[in-house]
mmCIF file of C-alpha atoms in Angstrom:
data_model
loop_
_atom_site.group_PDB
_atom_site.id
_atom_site.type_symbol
_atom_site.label_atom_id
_atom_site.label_comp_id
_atom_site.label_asym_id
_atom_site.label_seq_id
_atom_site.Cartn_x
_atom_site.Cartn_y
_atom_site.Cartn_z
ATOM 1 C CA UNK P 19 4.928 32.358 -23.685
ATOM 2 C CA UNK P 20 4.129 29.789 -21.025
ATOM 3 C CA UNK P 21 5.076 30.703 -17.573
ATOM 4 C CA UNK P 22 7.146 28.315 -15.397
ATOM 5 C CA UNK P 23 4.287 28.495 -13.097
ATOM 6 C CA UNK P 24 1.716 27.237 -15.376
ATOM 7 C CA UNK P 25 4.160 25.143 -17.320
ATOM 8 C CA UNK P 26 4.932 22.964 -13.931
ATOM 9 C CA UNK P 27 0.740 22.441 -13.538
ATOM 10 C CA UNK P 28 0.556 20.810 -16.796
ATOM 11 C CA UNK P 29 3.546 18.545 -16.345
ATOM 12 C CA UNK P 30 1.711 17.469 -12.538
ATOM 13 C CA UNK P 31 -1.650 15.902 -12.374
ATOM 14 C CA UNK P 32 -3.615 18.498 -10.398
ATOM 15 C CA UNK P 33 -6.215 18.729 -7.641
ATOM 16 C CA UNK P 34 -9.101 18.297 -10.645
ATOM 17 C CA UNK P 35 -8.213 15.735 -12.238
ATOM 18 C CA UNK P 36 -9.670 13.552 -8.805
ATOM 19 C CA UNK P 37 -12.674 14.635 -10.159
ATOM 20 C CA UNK P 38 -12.123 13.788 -13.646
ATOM 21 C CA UNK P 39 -10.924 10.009 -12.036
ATOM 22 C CA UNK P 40 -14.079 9.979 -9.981
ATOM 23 C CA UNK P 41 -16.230 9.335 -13.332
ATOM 24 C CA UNK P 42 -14.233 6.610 -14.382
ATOM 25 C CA UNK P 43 -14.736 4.579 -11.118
ATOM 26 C CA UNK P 44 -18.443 4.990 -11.133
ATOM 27 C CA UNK P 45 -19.233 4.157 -14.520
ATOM 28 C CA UNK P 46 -16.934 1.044 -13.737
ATOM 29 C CA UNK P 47 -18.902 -0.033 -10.535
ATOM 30 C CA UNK P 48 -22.362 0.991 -11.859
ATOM 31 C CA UNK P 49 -21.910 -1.132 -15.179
ATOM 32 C CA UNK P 50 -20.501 -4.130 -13.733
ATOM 33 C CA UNK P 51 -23.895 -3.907 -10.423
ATOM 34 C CA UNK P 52 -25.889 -5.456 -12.734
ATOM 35 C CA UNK P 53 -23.416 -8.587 -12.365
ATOM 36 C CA UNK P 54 -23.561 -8.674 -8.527
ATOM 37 C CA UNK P 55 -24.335 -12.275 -7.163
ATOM 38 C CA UNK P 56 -24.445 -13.497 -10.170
ATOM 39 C CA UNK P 57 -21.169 -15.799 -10.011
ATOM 40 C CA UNK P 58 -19.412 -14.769 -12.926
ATOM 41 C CA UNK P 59 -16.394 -12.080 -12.123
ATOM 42 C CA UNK P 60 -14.915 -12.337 -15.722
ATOM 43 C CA UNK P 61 -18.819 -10.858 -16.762
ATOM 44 C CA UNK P 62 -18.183 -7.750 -14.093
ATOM 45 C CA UNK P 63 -14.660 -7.272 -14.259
ATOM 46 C CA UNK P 64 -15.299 -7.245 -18.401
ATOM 47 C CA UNK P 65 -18.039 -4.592 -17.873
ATOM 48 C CA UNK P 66 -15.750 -2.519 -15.298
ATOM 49 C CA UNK P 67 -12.899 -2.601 -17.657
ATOM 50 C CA UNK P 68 -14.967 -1.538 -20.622
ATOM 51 C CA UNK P 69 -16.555 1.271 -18.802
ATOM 52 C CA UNK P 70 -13.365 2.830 -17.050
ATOM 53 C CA UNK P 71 -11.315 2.373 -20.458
ATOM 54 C CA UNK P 72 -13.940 4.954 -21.997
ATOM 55 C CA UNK P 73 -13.777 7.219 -19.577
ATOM 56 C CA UNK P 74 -10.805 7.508 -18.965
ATOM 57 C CA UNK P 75 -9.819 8.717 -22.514
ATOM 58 C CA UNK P 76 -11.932 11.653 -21.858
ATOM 59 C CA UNK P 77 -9.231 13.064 -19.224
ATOM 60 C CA UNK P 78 -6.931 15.677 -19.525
ATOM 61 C CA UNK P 79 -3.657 13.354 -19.059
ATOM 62 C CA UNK P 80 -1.053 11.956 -20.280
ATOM 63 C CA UNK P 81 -1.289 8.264 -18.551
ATOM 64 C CA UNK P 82 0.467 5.261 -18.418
ATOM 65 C CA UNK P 83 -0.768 1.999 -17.124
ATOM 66 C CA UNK P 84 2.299 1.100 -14.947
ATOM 67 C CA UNK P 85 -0.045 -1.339 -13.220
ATOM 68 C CA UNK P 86 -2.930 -2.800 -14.492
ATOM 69 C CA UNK P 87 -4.950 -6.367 -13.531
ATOM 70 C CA UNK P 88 -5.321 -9.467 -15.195
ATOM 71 C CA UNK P 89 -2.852 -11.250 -16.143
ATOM 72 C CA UNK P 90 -2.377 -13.502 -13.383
ATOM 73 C CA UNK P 91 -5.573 -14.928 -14.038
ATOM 74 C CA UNK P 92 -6.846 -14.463 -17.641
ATOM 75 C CA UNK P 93 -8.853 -11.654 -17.157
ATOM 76 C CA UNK P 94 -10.084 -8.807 -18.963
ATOM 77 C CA UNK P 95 -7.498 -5.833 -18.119
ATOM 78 C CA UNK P 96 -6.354 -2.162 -18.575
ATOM 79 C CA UNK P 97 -2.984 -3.698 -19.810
ATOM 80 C CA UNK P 98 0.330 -2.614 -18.425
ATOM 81 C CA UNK P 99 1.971 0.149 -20.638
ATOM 82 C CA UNK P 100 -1.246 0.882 -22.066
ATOM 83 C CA UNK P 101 -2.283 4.869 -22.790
ATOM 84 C CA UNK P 102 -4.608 6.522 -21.304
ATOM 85 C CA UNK P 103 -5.986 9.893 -21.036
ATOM 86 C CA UNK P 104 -6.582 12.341 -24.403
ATOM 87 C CA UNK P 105 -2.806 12.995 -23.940
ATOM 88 C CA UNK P 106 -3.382 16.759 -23.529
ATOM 89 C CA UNK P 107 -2.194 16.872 -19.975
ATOM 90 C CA UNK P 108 0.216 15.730 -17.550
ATOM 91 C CA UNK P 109 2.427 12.697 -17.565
ATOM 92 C CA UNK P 110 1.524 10.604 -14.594
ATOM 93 C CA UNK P 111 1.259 6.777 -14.053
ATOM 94 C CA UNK P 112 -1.654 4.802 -13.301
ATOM 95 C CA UNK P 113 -2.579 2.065 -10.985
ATOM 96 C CA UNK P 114 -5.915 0.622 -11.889
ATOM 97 C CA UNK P 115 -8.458 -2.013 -10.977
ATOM 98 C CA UNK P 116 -11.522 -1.494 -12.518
ATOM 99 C CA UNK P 117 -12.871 -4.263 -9.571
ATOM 100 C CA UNK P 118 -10.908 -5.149 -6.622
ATOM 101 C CA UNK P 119 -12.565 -7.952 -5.243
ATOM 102 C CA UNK P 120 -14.414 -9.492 -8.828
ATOM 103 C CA UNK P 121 -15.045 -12.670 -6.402
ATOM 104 C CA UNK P 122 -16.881 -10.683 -3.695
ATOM 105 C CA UNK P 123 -18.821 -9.033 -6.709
ATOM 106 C CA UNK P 124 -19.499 -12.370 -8.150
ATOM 107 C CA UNK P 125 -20.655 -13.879 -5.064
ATOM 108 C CA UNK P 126 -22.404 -10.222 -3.902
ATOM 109 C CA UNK P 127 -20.294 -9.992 -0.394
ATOM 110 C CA UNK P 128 -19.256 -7.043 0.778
ATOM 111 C CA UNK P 129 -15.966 -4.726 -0.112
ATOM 112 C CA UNK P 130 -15.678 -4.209 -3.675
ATOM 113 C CA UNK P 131 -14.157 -1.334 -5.082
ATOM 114 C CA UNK P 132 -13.109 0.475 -8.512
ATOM 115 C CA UNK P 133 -10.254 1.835 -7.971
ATOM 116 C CA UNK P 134 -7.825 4.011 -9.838
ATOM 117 C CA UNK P 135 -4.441 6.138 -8.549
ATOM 118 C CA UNK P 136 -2.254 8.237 -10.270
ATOM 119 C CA UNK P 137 1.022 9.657 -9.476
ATOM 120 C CA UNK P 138 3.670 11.487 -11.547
ATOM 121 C CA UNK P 139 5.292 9.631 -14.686
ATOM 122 C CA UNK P 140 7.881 7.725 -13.015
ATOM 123 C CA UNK P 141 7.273 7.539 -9.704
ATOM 124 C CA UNK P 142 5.351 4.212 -9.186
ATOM 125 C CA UNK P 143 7.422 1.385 -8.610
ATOM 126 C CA UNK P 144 6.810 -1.414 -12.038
ATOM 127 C CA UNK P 145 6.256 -4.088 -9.738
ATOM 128 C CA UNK P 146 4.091 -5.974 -12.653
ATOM 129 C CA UNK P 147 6.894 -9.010 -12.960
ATOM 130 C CA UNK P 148 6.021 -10.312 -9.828
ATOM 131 C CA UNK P 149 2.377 -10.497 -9.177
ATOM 132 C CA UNK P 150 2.499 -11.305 -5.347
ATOM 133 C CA UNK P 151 3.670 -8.974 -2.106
ATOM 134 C CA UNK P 152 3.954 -9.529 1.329
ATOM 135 C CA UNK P 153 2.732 -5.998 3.036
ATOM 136 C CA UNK P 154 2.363 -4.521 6.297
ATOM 137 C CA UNK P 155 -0.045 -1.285 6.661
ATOM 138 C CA UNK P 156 -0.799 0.521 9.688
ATOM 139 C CA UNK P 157 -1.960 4.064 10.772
ATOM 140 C CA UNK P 158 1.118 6.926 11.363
ATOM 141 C CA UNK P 159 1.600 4.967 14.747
ATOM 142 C CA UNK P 160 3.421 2.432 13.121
ATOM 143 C CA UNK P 161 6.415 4.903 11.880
ATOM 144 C CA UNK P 162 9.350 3.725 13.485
ATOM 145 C CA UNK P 163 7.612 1.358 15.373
ATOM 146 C CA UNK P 164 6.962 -1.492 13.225
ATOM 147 C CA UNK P 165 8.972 -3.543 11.176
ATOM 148 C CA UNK P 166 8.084 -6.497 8.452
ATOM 149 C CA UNK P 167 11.017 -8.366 8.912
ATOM 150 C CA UNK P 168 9.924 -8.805 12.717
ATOM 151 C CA UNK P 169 7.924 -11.338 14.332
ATOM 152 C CA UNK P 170 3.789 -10.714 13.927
ATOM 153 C CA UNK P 171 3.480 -10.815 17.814
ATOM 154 C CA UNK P 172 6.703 -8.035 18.324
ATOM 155 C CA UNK P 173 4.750 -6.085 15.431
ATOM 156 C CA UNK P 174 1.966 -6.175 17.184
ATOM 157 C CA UNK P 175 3.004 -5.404 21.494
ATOM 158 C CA UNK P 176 4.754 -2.504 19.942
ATOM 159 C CA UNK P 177 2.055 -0.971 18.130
ATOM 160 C CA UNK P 178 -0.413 -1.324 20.851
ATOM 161 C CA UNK P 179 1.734 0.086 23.215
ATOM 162 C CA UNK P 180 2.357 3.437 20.743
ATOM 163 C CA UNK P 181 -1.482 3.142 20.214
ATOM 164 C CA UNK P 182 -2.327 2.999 24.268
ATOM 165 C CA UNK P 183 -4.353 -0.223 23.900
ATOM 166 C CA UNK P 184 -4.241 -3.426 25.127
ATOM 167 C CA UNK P 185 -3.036 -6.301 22.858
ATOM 168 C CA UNK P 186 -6.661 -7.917 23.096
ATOM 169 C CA UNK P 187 -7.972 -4.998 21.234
ATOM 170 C CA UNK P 188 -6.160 -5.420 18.559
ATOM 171 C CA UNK P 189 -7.422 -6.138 15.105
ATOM 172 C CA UNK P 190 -5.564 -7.400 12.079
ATOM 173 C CA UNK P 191 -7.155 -7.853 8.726
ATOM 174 C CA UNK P 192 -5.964 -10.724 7.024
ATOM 175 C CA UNK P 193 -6.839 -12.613 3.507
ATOM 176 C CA UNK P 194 -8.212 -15.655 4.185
ATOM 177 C CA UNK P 195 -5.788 -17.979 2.449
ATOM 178 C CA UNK P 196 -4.126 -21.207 2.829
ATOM 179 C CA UNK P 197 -0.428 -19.706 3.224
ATOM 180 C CA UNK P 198 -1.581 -17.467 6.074
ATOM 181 C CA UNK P 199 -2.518 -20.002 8.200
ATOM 182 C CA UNK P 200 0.474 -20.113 10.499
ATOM 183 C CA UNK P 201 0.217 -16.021 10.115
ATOM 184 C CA UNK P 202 -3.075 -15.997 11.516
ATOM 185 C CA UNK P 203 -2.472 -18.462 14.277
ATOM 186 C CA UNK P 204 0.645 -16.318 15.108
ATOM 187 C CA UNK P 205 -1.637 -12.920 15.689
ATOM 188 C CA UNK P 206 -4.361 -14.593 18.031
ATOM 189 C CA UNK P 207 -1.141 -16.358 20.279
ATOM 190 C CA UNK P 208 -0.394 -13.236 20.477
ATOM 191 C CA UNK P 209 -3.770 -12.158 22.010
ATOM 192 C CA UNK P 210 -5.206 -9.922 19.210
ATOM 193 C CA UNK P 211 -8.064 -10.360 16.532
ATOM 194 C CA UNK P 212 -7.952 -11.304 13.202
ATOM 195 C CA UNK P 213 -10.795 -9.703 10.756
ATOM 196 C CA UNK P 214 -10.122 -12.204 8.273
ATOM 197 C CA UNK P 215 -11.268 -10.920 4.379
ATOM 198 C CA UNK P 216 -11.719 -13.105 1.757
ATOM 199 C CA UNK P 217 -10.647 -11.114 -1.096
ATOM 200 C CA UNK P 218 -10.075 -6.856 -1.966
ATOM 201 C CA UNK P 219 -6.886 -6.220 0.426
ATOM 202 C CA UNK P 220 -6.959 -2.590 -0.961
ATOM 203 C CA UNK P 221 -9.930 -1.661 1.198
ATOM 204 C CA UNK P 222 -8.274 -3.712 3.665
ATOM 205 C CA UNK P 223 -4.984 -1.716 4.395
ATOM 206 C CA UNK P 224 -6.396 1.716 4.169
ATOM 207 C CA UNK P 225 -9.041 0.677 6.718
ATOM 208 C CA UNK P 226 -5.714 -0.104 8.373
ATOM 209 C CA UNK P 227 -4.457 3.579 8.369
ATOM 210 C CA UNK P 228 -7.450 5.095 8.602
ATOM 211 C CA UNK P 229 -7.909 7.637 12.405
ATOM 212 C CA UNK P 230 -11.363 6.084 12.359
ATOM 213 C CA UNK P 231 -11.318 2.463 11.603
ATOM 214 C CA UNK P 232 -11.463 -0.411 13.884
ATOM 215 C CA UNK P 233 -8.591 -2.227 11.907
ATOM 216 C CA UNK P 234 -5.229 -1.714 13.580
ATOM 217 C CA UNK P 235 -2.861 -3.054 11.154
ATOM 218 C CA UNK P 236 -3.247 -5.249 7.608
ATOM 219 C CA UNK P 237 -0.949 -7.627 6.674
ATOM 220 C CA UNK P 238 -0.257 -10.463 4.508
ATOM 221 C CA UNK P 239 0.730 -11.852 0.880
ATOM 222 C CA UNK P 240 -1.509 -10.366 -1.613
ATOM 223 C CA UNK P 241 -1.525 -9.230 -5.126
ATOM 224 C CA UNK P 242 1.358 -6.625 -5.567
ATOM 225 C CA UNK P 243 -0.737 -4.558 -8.164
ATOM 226 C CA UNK P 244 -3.157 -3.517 -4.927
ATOM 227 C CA UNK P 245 0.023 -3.189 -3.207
ATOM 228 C CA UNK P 246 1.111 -0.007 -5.112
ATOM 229 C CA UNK P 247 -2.351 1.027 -5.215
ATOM 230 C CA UNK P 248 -2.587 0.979 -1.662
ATOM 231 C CA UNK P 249 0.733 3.232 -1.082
ATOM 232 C CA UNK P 250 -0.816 6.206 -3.554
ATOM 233 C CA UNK P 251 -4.109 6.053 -0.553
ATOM 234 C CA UNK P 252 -1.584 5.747 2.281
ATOM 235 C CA UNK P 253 0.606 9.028 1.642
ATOM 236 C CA UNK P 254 -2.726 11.049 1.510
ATOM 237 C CA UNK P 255 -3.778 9.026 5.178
ATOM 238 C CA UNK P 256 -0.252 9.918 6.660
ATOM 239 C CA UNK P 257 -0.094 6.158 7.917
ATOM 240 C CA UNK P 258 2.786 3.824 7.197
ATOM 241 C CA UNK P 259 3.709 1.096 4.798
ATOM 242 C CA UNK P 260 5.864 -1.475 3.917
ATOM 243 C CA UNK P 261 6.473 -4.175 1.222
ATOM 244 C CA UNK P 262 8.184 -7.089 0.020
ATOM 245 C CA UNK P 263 7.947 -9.033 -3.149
ATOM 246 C CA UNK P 264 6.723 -12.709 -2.798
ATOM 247 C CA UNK P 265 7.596 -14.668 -6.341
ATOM 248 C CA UNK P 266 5.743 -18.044 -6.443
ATOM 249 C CA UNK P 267 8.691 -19.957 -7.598
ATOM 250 C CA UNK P 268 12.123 -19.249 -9.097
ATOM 251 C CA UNK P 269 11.362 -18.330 -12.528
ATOM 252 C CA UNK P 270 9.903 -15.596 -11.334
ATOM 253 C CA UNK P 271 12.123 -14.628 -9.287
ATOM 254 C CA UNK P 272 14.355 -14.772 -11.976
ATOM 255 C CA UNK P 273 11.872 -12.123 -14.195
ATOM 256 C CA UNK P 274 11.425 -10.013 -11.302
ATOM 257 C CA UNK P 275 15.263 -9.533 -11.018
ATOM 258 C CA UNK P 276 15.593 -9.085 -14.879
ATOM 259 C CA UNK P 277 13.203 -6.397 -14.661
ATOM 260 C CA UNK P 278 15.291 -4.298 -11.797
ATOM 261 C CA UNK P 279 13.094 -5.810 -8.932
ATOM 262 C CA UNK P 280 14.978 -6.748 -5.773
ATOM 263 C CA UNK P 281 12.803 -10.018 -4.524
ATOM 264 C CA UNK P 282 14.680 -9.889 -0.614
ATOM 265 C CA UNK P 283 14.423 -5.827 -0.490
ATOM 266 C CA UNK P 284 11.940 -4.352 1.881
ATOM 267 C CA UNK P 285 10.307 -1.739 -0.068
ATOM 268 C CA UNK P 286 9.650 1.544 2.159
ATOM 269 C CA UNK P 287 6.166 3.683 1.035
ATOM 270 C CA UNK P 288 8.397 6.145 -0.770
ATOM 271 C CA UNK P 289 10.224 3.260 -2.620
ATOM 272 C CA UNK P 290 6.581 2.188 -3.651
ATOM 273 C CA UNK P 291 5.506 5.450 -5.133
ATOM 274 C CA UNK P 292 8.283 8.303 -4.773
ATOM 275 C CA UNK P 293 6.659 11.895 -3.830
ATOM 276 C CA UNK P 294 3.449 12.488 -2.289
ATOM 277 C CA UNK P 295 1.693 14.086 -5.888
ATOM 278 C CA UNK P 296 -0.449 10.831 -5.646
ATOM 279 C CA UNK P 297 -4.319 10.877 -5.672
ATOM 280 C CA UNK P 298 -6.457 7.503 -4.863
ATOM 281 C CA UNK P 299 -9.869 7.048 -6.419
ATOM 282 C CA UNK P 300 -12.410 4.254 -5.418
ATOM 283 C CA UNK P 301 -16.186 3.867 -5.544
ATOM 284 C CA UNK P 302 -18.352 1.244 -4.318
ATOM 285 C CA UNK P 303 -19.633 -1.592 -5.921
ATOM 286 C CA UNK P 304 -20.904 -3.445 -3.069
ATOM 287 C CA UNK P 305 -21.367 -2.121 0.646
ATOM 288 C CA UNK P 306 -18.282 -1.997 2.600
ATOM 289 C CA UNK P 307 -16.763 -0.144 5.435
ATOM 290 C CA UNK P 308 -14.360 2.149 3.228
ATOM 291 C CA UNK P 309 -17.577 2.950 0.843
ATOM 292 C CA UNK P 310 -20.831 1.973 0.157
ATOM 293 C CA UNK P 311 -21.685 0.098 -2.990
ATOM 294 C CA UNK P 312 -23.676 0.654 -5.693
ATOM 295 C CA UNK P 313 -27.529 1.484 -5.013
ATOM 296 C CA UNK P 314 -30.649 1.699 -7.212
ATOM 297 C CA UNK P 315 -33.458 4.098 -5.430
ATOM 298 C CA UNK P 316 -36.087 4.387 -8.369
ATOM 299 C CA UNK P 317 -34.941 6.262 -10.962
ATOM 300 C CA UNK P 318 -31.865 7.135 -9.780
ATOM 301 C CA UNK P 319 -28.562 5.229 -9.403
ATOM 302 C CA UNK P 320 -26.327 6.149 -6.112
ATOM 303 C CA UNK P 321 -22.479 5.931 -5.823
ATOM 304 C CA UNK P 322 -20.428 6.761 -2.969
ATOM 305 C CA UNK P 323 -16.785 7.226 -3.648
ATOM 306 C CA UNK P 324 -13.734 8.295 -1.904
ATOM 307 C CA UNK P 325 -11.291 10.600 -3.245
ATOM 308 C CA UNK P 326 -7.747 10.817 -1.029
ATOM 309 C CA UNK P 327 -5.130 13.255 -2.475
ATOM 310 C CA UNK P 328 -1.365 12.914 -1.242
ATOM 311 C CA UNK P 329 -0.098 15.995 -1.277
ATOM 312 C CA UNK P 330 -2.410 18.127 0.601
ATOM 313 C CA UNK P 331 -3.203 15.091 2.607
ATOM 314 C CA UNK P 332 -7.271 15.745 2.043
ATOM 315 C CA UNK P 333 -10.019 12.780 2.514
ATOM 316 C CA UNK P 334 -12.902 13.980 0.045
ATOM 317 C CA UNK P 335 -16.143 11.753 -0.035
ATOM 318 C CA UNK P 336 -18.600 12.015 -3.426
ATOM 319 C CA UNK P 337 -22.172 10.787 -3.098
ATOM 320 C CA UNK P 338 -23.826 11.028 -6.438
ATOM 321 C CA UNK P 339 -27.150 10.528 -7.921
ATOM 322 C CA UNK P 340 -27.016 9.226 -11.720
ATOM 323 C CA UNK P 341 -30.171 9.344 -13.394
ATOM 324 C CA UNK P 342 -30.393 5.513 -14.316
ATOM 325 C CA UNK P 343 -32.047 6.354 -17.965
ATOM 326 C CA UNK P 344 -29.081 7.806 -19.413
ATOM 327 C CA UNK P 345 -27.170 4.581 -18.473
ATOM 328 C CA UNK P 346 -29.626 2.651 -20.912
ATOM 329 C CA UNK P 347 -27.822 4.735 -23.585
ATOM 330 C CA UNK P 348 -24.893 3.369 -25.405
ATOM 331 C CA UNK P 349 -22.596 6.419 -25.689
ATOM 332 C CA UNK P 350 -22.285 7.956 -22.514
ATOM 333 C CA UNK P 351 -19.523 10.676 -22.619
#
């Protein structure tokens, strides 16, 4: 007979499945290396997703792709709803993007991650009917400080002020984008910095709540699948989040709402991804502050990845050495 004890750890991912995750990010950012600077980020993102797919049936889960990437631009995808995992294990859902940032790993600039989290079945809010969010990020100094339905520049006095710095030391990270034009212009009236980043807003908010980072605060529309991604990283960093969804026009809208989304709600962290039994899993394909990318040091092949786990609130980094021959070898699990 199965204890309750023992029967509650195999309905909860555990502690080791981070390091079960941890494979399927770096075979996703060492297959798609070969495709950095090379301009094509359907190529990299179609090795990535090949790659972390075949892993990933190798863990001990149950998992459902409750977000997945691609479909708002034709790309190859983990599909939403799709299994994953030898289903021997616990039920959990899974945010995953086997690339985020396929255009800085086309065009080999910096900040590109593979990234997978994973949180019990349930919890992560399906936010796959609407594929944009507007988001504010910040370190714990922003509980009960900031707000995303204030003004940038109110947002940003009142989080220096809990932070003890001046507003001129103050940098936001930003997507460089048309429709955050006025946004931008807004944070530098207001006398801070903008680190503007032209694509992978994941690494960009939890540089936001990280103790160490020179990032103060990320916000901006981006894509809302690396929105819920993002929350499973930010209730292991203890930092705050917020979100609202941003539908291009009113048919989607319209699908959001017939899905149970609420398009004028501002979604708190725990409405994002309920409970803190999330883990975050990202390794480097290209050099970045978060992580460095993928490196090639004779015969060996180098990943750095960081592993972030909710509930105990741990930051865990993995530098590995992969012997490149055995990735000239078709079946590698």
């Amino acid at each position: 007979m199965v204890s309750t004890d023992t029967a509650a750890l195999y309905l909860h991912p555990d502690r080791n499945i981070a390091l079960e995750l941890v494979r399927a990010t770096e075979a996703a950012a060492i297959r798609s290396s070969p495709w950095i600077g090379r301009g094509d980020k359907l190529g990299a993102d179609g090795a990535a997703v090949d790659a972390m797919r075949a892993f990933l049936g190798t863990v001990n889960f149950d998992g459902v792709v409750v977000i997945g990437e691609g479909e708002k631009d034709a790309a190859p995808m983990l599909f939403n709803g799709e299994r994953v995992g030898n289903g021997r294990g616990p039920a959990c859902d899974i945010a995953v993007d086997p690339i985020d940032g396929t255009s800085l790993t086309a065009a080999g600039r910096q900040n590109a991650l593979s990234v997978i989290a994973v949180s019990d079945r349930g919890s992560m809010l399906d936010a796959s009917s609407v594929f944009y969010m507007d988001k504010i990020v910040t370190d714990a100094s922003g509980i009960g400080v900031v707000d995303i339905r204030k003004p940038i520049g109110e947002n940003l006095r009142a989080l220096a002020a809990a932070k003890g710095k001046q507003i001129g030391e103050m940098r936001v990270a930003v997507l460089n984008r048309p429709r955050h034009e006025q946004l931008i212009a807004d944070i530098r009236a207001a006398g801070a910095g903008t680190r503007l980043i032209s694509d992978g807003d994941v690494a960009g908010g939890i540089n936001a709540a990280r103790y160490d980072s020179r990032i103060d605060m990320c916000v901006g529309i981006g894509g809302s699948p690396e929105g819920i991604t993002t929350a499973c990283a930010i209730k292991a960093l203890g930092g705050f989040m917020q979100g609202r969804l941003a539908p291009n026009d009113d048919a989607e809208r319209a699908r959001g709402e017939a899905a149970g989304l609420d398009c004028d709600q501002v979604y708190e962290l725990d409405d994002l991804v309920k409970g803190d039994n999330t883990f975050f899993v990202a390794t480097g394909v290209t050099d970045g502050e978060l992580v460095d990318g993928v490196s090639r040091k004779g015969p060996i092949i180098r990943t750095e990845s960081i592993v972030l786990r909710g509930k105990s609130g741990t930051i865990r980094r993995v530098l590995a050495d992969h012997l490149a021959e055995k990735w000239l070898v078709d079946d590698l699990l």
